[in-house]
C-alpha atoms as a PDB file:
ATOM      1  CA  MET A   1      80.630 -30.328 -18.158  1.00  0.00           C
ATOM      2  CA  ALA A   2      78.534 -29.354 -15.204  1.00  0.00           C
ATOM      3  CA  VAL A   3      75.102 -30.710 -15.057  1.00  0.00           C
ATOM      4  CA  GLN A   4      72.565 -28.616 -13.192  1.00  0.00           C
ATOM      5  CA  ASN A   5      69.676 -30.448 -11.662  1.00  0.00           C
ATOM      6  CA  HIS A   6      66.593 -28.259 -11.905  1.00  0.00           C
ATOM      7  CA  PRO A   7      63.873 -29.010  -9.395  1.00  0.00           C
ATOM      8  CA  GLN A   8      60.890 -30.612 -10.947  1.00  0.00           C
ATOM      9  CA  HIS A   9      57.575 -28.927 -10.324  1.00  0.00           C
ATOM     10  CA  HIS A  10      54.813 -31.363  -9.675  1.00  0.00           C
ATOM     11  CA  PRO A  11      51.215 -30.281  -9.644  1.00  0.00           C
ATOM     12  CA  ARG A  12      49.952 -30.127  -6.133  1.00  0.00           C
ATOM     13  CA  PHE A  13      46.473 -31.019  -4.986  1.00  0.00           C
ATOM     14  CA  ARG A  14      44.975 -28.277  -2.911  1.00  0.00           C
ATOM     15  CA  PHE A  15      42.079 -28.807  -0.602  1.00  0.00           C
ATOM     16  CA  PRO A  16      39.308 -26.263  -0.870  1.00  0.00           C
ATOM     17  CA  SER A  17      39.365 -23.583   1.754  1.00  0.00           C
ATOM     18  CA  PHE A  18      36.360 -24.197   3.920  1.00  0.00           C
ATOM     19  CA  HIS A  19      37.179 -21.090   5.859  1.00  0.00           C
ATOM     20  CA  ARG A  20      36.753 -18.879   2.793  1.00  0.00           C
ATOM     21  CA  THR A  21      33.612 -20.669   1.676  1.00  0.00           C
ATOM     22  CA  GLY A  22      32.123 -20.352   5.129  1.00  0.00           C
ATOM     23  CA  THR A  23      32.963 -16.683   5.206  1.00  0.00           C
ATOM     24  CA  ALA A  24      31.341 -16.136   1.808  1.00  0.00           C
ATOM     25  CA  GLN A  25      28.229 -17.971   2.925  1.00  0.00           C
ATOM     26  CA  VAL A  26      28.016 -15.919   6.100  1.00  0.00           C
ATOM     27  CA  ALA A  27      28.468 -12.701   4.106  1.00  0.00           C
ATOM     28  CA  ALA A  28      25.749 -13.746   1.671  1.00  0.00           C
ATOM     29  CA  SER A  29      23.472 -14.641   4.556  1.00  0.00           C
ATOM     30  CA  ASP A  30      24.114 -11.291   6.222  1.00  0.00           C
ATOM     31  CA  ALA A  31      23.370  -9.491   2.962  1.00  0.00           C
ATOM     32  CA  THR A  32      20.103 -11.387   2.602  1.00  0.00           C
ATOM     33  CA  VAL A  33      19.095 -10.519   6.153  1.00  0.00           C
ATOM     34  CA  THR A  34      19.965  -6.863   5.567  1.00  0.00           C
ATOM     35  CA  VAL A  35      17.831  -6.745   2.429  1.00  0.00           C
ATOM     36  CA  SER A  36      14.934  -8.455   4.218  1.00  0.00           C
ATOM     37  CA  VAL A  37      15.103  -5.998   7.110  1.00  0.00           C
ATOM     38  CA  ALA A  38      15.283  -3.023   4.742  1.00  0.00           C
ATOM     39  CA  ARG A  39      12.304  -4.374   2.800  1.00  0.00           C
ATOM     40  CA  ALA A  40      10.301  -4.828   6.007  1.00  0.00           C
ATOM     41  CA  TYR A  41      11.006  -1.257   7.118  1.00  0.00           C
ATOM     42  CA  ALA A  42      10.195   0.095   3.654  1.00  0.00           C
ATOM     43  CA  PHE A  43       6.825  -1.663   3.593  1.00  0.00           C
ATOM     44  CA  ALA A  44       6.102  -0.552   7.154  1.00  0.00           C
ATOM     45  CA  SER A  45       6.856   3.071   6.249  1.00  0.00           C
ATOM     46  CA  LEU A  46       4.642   2.822   3.170  1.00  0.00           C
ATOM     47  CA  ARG A  47       1.876   1.271   5.271  1.00  0.00           C
ATOM     48  CA  LEU A  48       1.960   4.008   7.892  1.00  0.00           C
ATOM     49  CA  ALA A  49       2.081   6.812   5.324  1.00  0.00           C
ATOM     50  CA  THR A  50      -0.835   5.357   3.356  1.00  0.00           C
ATOM     51  CA  GLY A  51      -2.790   4.758   6.542  1.00  0.00           C
ATOM     52  CA  PHE A  52      -2.310   8.381   7.554  1.00  0.00           C
ATOM     53  CA  VAL A  53      -3.710   9.503   4.192  1.00  0.00           C
ATOM     54  CA  PHE A  54      -6.954   7.604   4.826  1.00  0.00           C
ATOM     55  CA  LEU A  55      -7.137   8.461   8.513  1.00  0.00           C
ATOM     56  CA  TRP A  56      -6.477  12.161   7.955  1.00  0.00           C
ATOM     57  CA  ALA A  57      -9.163  12.297   5.267  1.00  0.00           C
ATOM     58  CA  PHE A  58     -11.637  10.861   7.785  1.00  0.00           C
ATOM     59  CA  LEU A  59     -10.631  13.306  10.533  1.00  0.00           C
ATOM     60  CA  ASP A  60     -10.640  16.363   8.278  1.00  0.00           C
ATOM     61  CA  LYS A  61     -14.036  15.524   6.788  1.00  0.00           C
ATOM     62  CA  THR A  62     -15.442  14.789  10.236  1.00  0.00           C
ATOM     63  CA  PHE A  63     -14.202  17.838  12.140  1.00  0.00           C
ATOM     64  CA  GLY A  64     -13.490  20.342   9.361  1.00  0.00           C
ATOM     65  CA  PHE A  65      -9.882  21.233  10.139  1.00  0.00           C
ATOM     66  CA  GLY A  66      -9.798  23.776   7.332  1.00  0.00           C
ATOM     67  CA  TYR A  67      -7.826  21.757   4.810  1.00  0.00           C
ATOM     68  CA  ALA A  68      -9.963  19.907   2.253  1.00  0.00           C
ATOM     69  CA  THR A  69     -13.002  20.527   4.467  1.00  0.00           C
ATOM     70  CA  PRO A  70     -13.624  24.140   5.557  1.00  0.00           C
ATOM     71  CA  SER A  71     -13.985  24.863   9.249  1.00  0.00           C
ATOM     72  CA  GLY A  72     -17.579  24.608  10.411  1.00  0.00           C
ATOM     73  CA  LYS A  73     -18.579  22.333   7.532  1.00  0.00           C
ATOM     74  CA  GLY A  74     -17.402  19.026   8.926  1.00  0.00           C
ATOM     75  CA  TRP A  75     -19.562  15.963   9.266  1.00  0.00           C
ATOM     76  CA  ILE A  76     -20.270  16.712  12.927  1.00  0.00           C
ATOM     77  CA  ASP A  77     -21.445  20.183  11.896  1.00  0.00           C
ATOM     78  CA  GLY A  78     -24.064  18.754   9.562  1.00  0.00           C
ATOM     79  CA  GLY A  79     -21.983  18.771   6.409  1.00  0.00           C
ATOM     80  CA  SER A  80     -21.990  15.903   3.927  1.00  0.00           C
ATOM     81  CA  PRO A  81     -18.676  14.190   3.126  1.00  0.00           C
ATOM     82  CA  THR A  82     -19.926  13.014  -0.265  1.00  0.00           C
ATOM     83  CA  LYS A  83     -22.172  15.803  -1.532  1.00  0.00           C
ATOM     84  CA  GLY A  84     -19.507  18.166  -2.795  1.00  0.00           C
ATOM     85  CA  PHE A  85     -17.450  15.528  -4.570  1.00  0.00           C
ATOM     86  CA  LEU A  86     -20.202  13.397  -6.055  1.00  0.00           C
ATOM     87  CA  SER A  87     -22.387  16.310  -7.132  1.00  0.00           C
ATOM     88  CA  SER A  88     -19.445  17.743  -9.087  1.00  0.00           C
ATOM     89  CA  VAL A  89     -18.906  14.586 -11.175  1.00  0.00           C
ATOM     90  CA  ALA A  90     -19.041  15.772 -14.789  1.00  0.00           C
ATOM     91  CA  ALA A  91     -17.894  12.805 -16.863  1.00  0.00           C
ATOM     92  CA  GLY A  92     -18.098   9.051 -17.127  1.00  0.00           C
ATOM     93  CA  PRO A  93     -20.783   6.380 -17.418  1.00  0.00           C
ATOM     94  CA  MET A  94     -21.909   6.787 -13.775  1.00  0.00           C
ATOM     95  CA  GLU A  95     -22.284  10.560 -13.748  1.00  0.00           C
ATOM     96  CA  SER A  96     -26.034  10.584 -13.092  1.00  0.00           C
ATOM     97  CA  THR A  97     -25.736   7.736 -10.575  1.00  0.00           C
ATOM     98  CA  PHE A  98     -23.152   9.616  -8.552  1.00  0.00           C
ATOM     99  CA  HIS A  99     -25.356  12.715  -8.612  1.00  0.00           C
ATOM    100  CA  ASP A 100     -28.167  10.637  -7.116  1.00  0.00           C
ATOM    101  CA  TRP A 101     -25.846   9.318  -4.406  1.00  0.00           C
ATOM    102  CA  ALA A 102     -24.446  12.739  -3.486  1.00  0.00           C
ATOM    103  CA  GLY A 103     -25.335  13.670   0.073  1.00  0.00           C
ATOM    104  CA  ALA A 104     -27.288  10.485   0.784  1.00  0.00           C
ATOM    105  CA  GLY A 105     -26.985   9.376   4.396  1.00  0.00           C
ATOM    106  CA  TRP A 106     -26.031   5.805   3.529  1.00  0.00           C
ATOM    107  CA  ALA A 107     -23.343   7.047   1.124  1.00  0.00           C
ATOM    108  CA  ASP A 108     -21.872   9.352   3.777  1.00  0.00           C
ATOM    109  CA  TRP A 109     -21.738   6.566   6.358  1.00  0.00           C
ATOM    110  CA  LEU A 110     -20.230   3.983   4.025  1.00  0.00           C
ATOM    111  CA  PHE A 111     -17.615   6.429   2.771  1.00  0.00           C
ATOM    112  CA  MET A 112     -16.601   7.610   6.227  1.00  0.00           C
ATOM    113  CA  LEU A 113     -16.547   4.126   7.736  1.00  0.00           C
ATOM    114  CA  GLY A 114     -14.418   3.013   4.810  1.00  0.00           C
ATOM    115  CA  LEU A 115     -11.906   5.818   5.381  1.00  0.00           C
ATOM    116  CA  LEU A 116     -11.782   5.128   9.112  1.00  0.00           C
ATOM    117  CA  GLY A 117     -11.572   1.349   8.785  1.00  0.00           C
ATOM    118  CA  VAL A 118      -8.837   1.362   6.162  1.00  0.00           C
ATOM    119  CA  GLY A 119      -6.890   4.077   7.971  1.00  0.00           C
ATOM    120  CA  VAL A 120      -6.955   2.354  11.360  1.00  0.00           C
ATOM    121  CA  ALA A 121      -6.150  -1.055   9.854  1.00  0.00           C
ATOM    122  CA  LEU A 122      -3.102   0.286   8.032  1.00  0.00           C
ATOM    123  CA  VAL A 123      -1.762   2.316  10.942  1.00  0.00           C
ATOM    124  CA  ALA A 124      -2.232  -0.595  13.352  1.00  0.00           C
ATOM    125  CA  GLY A 125      -1.003  -3.199  10.867  1.00  0.00           C
ATOM    126  CA  VAL A 126      -4.031  -5.463  11.260  1.00  0.00           C
ATOM    127  CA  ALA A 127      -6.695  -6.808   8.885  1.00  0.00           C
ATOM    128  CA  LEU A 128      -4.695  -5.719   5.863  1.00  0.00           C
ATOM    129  CA  ARG A 129      -6.532  -8.071   3.507  1.00  0.00           C
ATOM    130  CA  PRO A 130     -10.033  -6.747   4.305  1.00  0.00           C
ATOM    131  CA  ALA A 131      -8.585  -3.234   4.230  1.00  0.00           C
ATOM    132  CA  ALA A 132      -7.147  -3.888   0.775  1.00  0.00           C
ATOM    133  CA  VAL A 133     -10.518  -5.105  -0.508  1.00  0.00           C
ATOM    134  CA  ALA A 134     -12.461  -2.190   0.987  1.00  0.00           C
ATOM    135  CA  GLY A 135      -9.867   0.388  -0.018  1.00  0.00           C
ATOM    136  CA  THR A 136      -9.616  -0.922  -3.573  1.00  0.00           C
ATOM    137  CA  ALA A 137     -13.409  -0.766  -3.924  1.00  0.00           C
ATOM    138  CA  MET A 138     -13.376   2.842  -2.708  1.00  0.00           C
ATOM    139  CA  MET A 139     -10.560   3.769  -5.075  1.00  0.00           C
ATOM    140  CA  ALA A 140     -12.365   2.112  -7.990  1.00  0.00           C
ATOM    141  CA  LEU A 141     -15.511   4.155  -7.322  1.00  0.00           C
ATOM    142  CA  MET A 142     -13.527   7.372  -7.003  1.00  0.00           C
ATOM    143  CA  TRP A 143     -11.678   6.518 -10.212  1.00  0.00           C
ATOM    144  CA  LEU A 144     -15.037   6.121 -11.963  1.00  0.00           C
ATOM    145  CA  ALA A 145     -16.192   9.425 -10.496  1.00  0.00           C
ATOM    146  CA  GLU A 146     -13.209  11.320 -11.867  1.00  0.00           C
ATOM    147  CA  TRP A 147     -13.145   9.211 -15.063  1.00  0.00           C
ATOM    148  CA  PRO A 148      -9.579   9.859 -16.280  1.00  0.00           C
ATOM    149  CA  PRO A 149     -10.229   8.493 -19.827  1.00  0.00           C
ATOM    150  CA  ALA A 150     -12.408  11.505 -20.636  1.00  0.00           C
ATOM    151  CA  LYS A 151     -10.746  14.269 -22.655  1.00  0.00           C
ATOM    152  CA  HIS A 152     -13.790  16.496 -22.223  1.00  0.00           C
ATOM    153  CA  LEU A 153     -16.413  16.909 -19.534  1.00  0.00           C
ATOM    154  CA  SER A 154     -20.116  16.535 -20.200  1.00  0.00           C
ATOM    155  CA  ASP A 155     -20.395  20.292 -20.889  1.00  0.00           C
ATOM    156  CA  GLY A 156     -17.650  20.097 -23.523  1.00  0.00           C
ATOM    157  CA  THR A 157     -14.879  21.760 -21.549  1.00  0.00           C
ATOM    158  CA  PRO A 158     -11.466  20.065 -21.369  1.00  0.00           C
ATOM    159  CA  SER A 159     -11.215  17.562 -18.518  1.00  0.00           C
ATOM    160  CA  MET A 160      -7.521  18.347 -17.922  1.00  0.00           C
ATOM    161  CA  SER A 161      -6.920  14.656 -17.300  1.00  0.00           C
ATOM    162  CA  SER A 162      -3.176  13.975 -17.191  1.00  0.00           C
ATOM    163  CA  ASN A 163      -3.439  10.230 -17.855  1.00  0.00           C
ATOM    164  CA  PRO A 164      -6.258   8.157 -19.386  1.00  0.00           C
ATOM    165  CA  PHE A 165      -5.795   5.277 -16.951  1.00  0.00           C
ATOM    166  CA  ALA A 166      -3.132   5.507 -14.221  1.00  0.00           C
ATOM    167  CA  ASP A 167      -4.028   8.108 -11.615  1.00  0.00           C
ATOM    168  CA  TYR A 168      -3.473   8.266  -7.864  1.00  0.00           C
ATOM    169  CA  HIS A 169      -6.553   6.158  -7.128  1.00  0.00           C
ATOM    170  CA  LEU A 170      -5.036   3.285  -9.081  1.00  0.00           C
ATOM    171  CA  VAL A 171      -1.698   3.768  -7.325  1.00  0.00           C
ATOM    172  CA  TYR A 172      -3.344   3.663  -3.881  1.00  0.00           C
ATOM    173  CA  ALA A 173      -5.207   0.482  -4.810  1.00  0.00           C
ATOM    174  CA  ILE A 174      -1.977  -1.207  -5.914  1.00  0.00           C
ATOM    175  CA  VAL A 175      -0.260  -0.088  -2.703  1.00  0.00           C
ATOM    176  CA  LEU A 176      -3.057  -1.551  -0.571  1.00  0.00           C
ATOM    177  CA  ILE A 177      -2.882  -4.881  -2.387  1.00  0.00           C
ATOM    178  CA  ALA A 178       0.924  -4.975  -2.135  1.00  0.00           C
ATOM    179  CA  LEU A 179       0.858  -4.263   1.600  1.00  0.00           C
ATOM    180  CA  ALA A 180      -1.627  -7.055   2.205  1.00  0.00           C
ATOM    181  CA  ALA A 181       0.310  -9.500   0.014  1.00  0.00           C
ATOM    182  CA  ALA A 182       3.575  -8.671   1.785  1.00  0.00           C
ATOM    183  CA  GLY A 183       2.097  -9.047   5.264  1.00  0.00           C
ATOM    184  CA  ALA A 184       3.376  -5.593   6.111  1.00  0.00           C
ATOM    185  CA  GLY A 185       1.683  -5.409   9.494  1.00  0.00           C
ATOM    186  CA  VAL A 186       4.393  -7.212  11.466  1.00  0.00           C
ATOM    187  CA  THR A 187       7.026  -4.469  11.462  1.00  0.00           C
ATOM    188  CA  TRP A 188       5.953  -1.384  13.446  1.00  0.00           C
ATOM    189  CA  GLY A 189       2.500  -2.868  13.769  1.00  0.00           C
ATOM    190  CA  LEU A 190       0.285  -5.356  15.570  1.00  0.00           C
ATOM    191  CA  GLY A 191       0.196  -7.825  12.712  1.00  0.00           C
ATOM    192  CA  ARG A 192       1.811 -10.659  14.639  1.00  0.00           C
ATOM    193  CA  LEU A 193      -0.605 -10.338  17.576  1.00  0.00           C
ATOM    194  CA  TRP A 194      -3.527 -10.024  15.184  1.00  0.00           C
ATOM    195  CA  ALA A 195      -2.542 -13.177  13.279  1.00  0.00           C
ATOM    196  CA  ALA A 196      -2.342 -15.110  16.574  1.00  0.00           C
ATOM    197  CA  LEU A 197      -5.998 -14.482  17.420  1.00  0.00           C
ATOM    198  CA  PRO A 198      -8.079 -17.685  17.131  1.00  0.00           C
ATOM    199  CA  VAL A 199     -10.645 -16.109  14.791  1.00  0.00           C
ATOM    200  CA  VAL A 200      -7.899 -14.884  12.468  1.00  0.00           C
ATOM    201  CA  ARG A 201      -6.135 -18.269  12.508  1.00  0.00           C
ATOM    202  CA  ASP A 202      -9.400 -19.920  11.517  1.00  0.00           C
ATOM    203  CA  HIS A 203     -10.206 -17.311   8.865  1.00  0.00           C
ATOM    204  CA  THR A 204      -6.976 -16.326   7.139  1.00  0.00           C
ATOM    205  CA  TRP A 205      -8.742 -13.790   4.928  1.00  0.00           C
ATOM    206  CA  LEU A 206      -8.888 -11.569   8.020  1.00  0.00           C
ATOM    207  CA  LYS A 207      -5.090 -11.202   8.154  1.00  0.00           C
END
């Protein structure tokens, strides 16, 4: 009777493949870097687009390019950047207050300086925190002027409000805060140079 000797299979100890682990770690690191770069470019694009909104509003109201401000009725032509908007406020708890402010010299200057300051800061990528504070204050006042919660205006006509709370003023304010929190001035901006200034290093709220 033939006896066949079958080879015995013994469990083998296998060392972990450091090559594969290293490759996986490198791939994960590369993916993280790619996401970080994409995020930086996305925030930079958002910053520039938002800055252009503020800066264009300042330029159009100053020179009357014929868009929101008719030609010949710009600020340099003697027009008032706030009179038309504030005098047309027809709802909300500050309706009469805004009517009193409409066309006032101090209101025009504060509004225009706010548009210019926020616009330049965003486009340049500097002073994003002060810009966020100033821009949010402006958006809050404009939100109060339009008063989205109102279903009807003070004369009883429908307000045509599309949302009782979230409108574009709120969205702009959130964008400004997010840009400042993310430090979005480094990519495509002068944020790094700005942060290196001695006064900014000593007063971080200026970043």
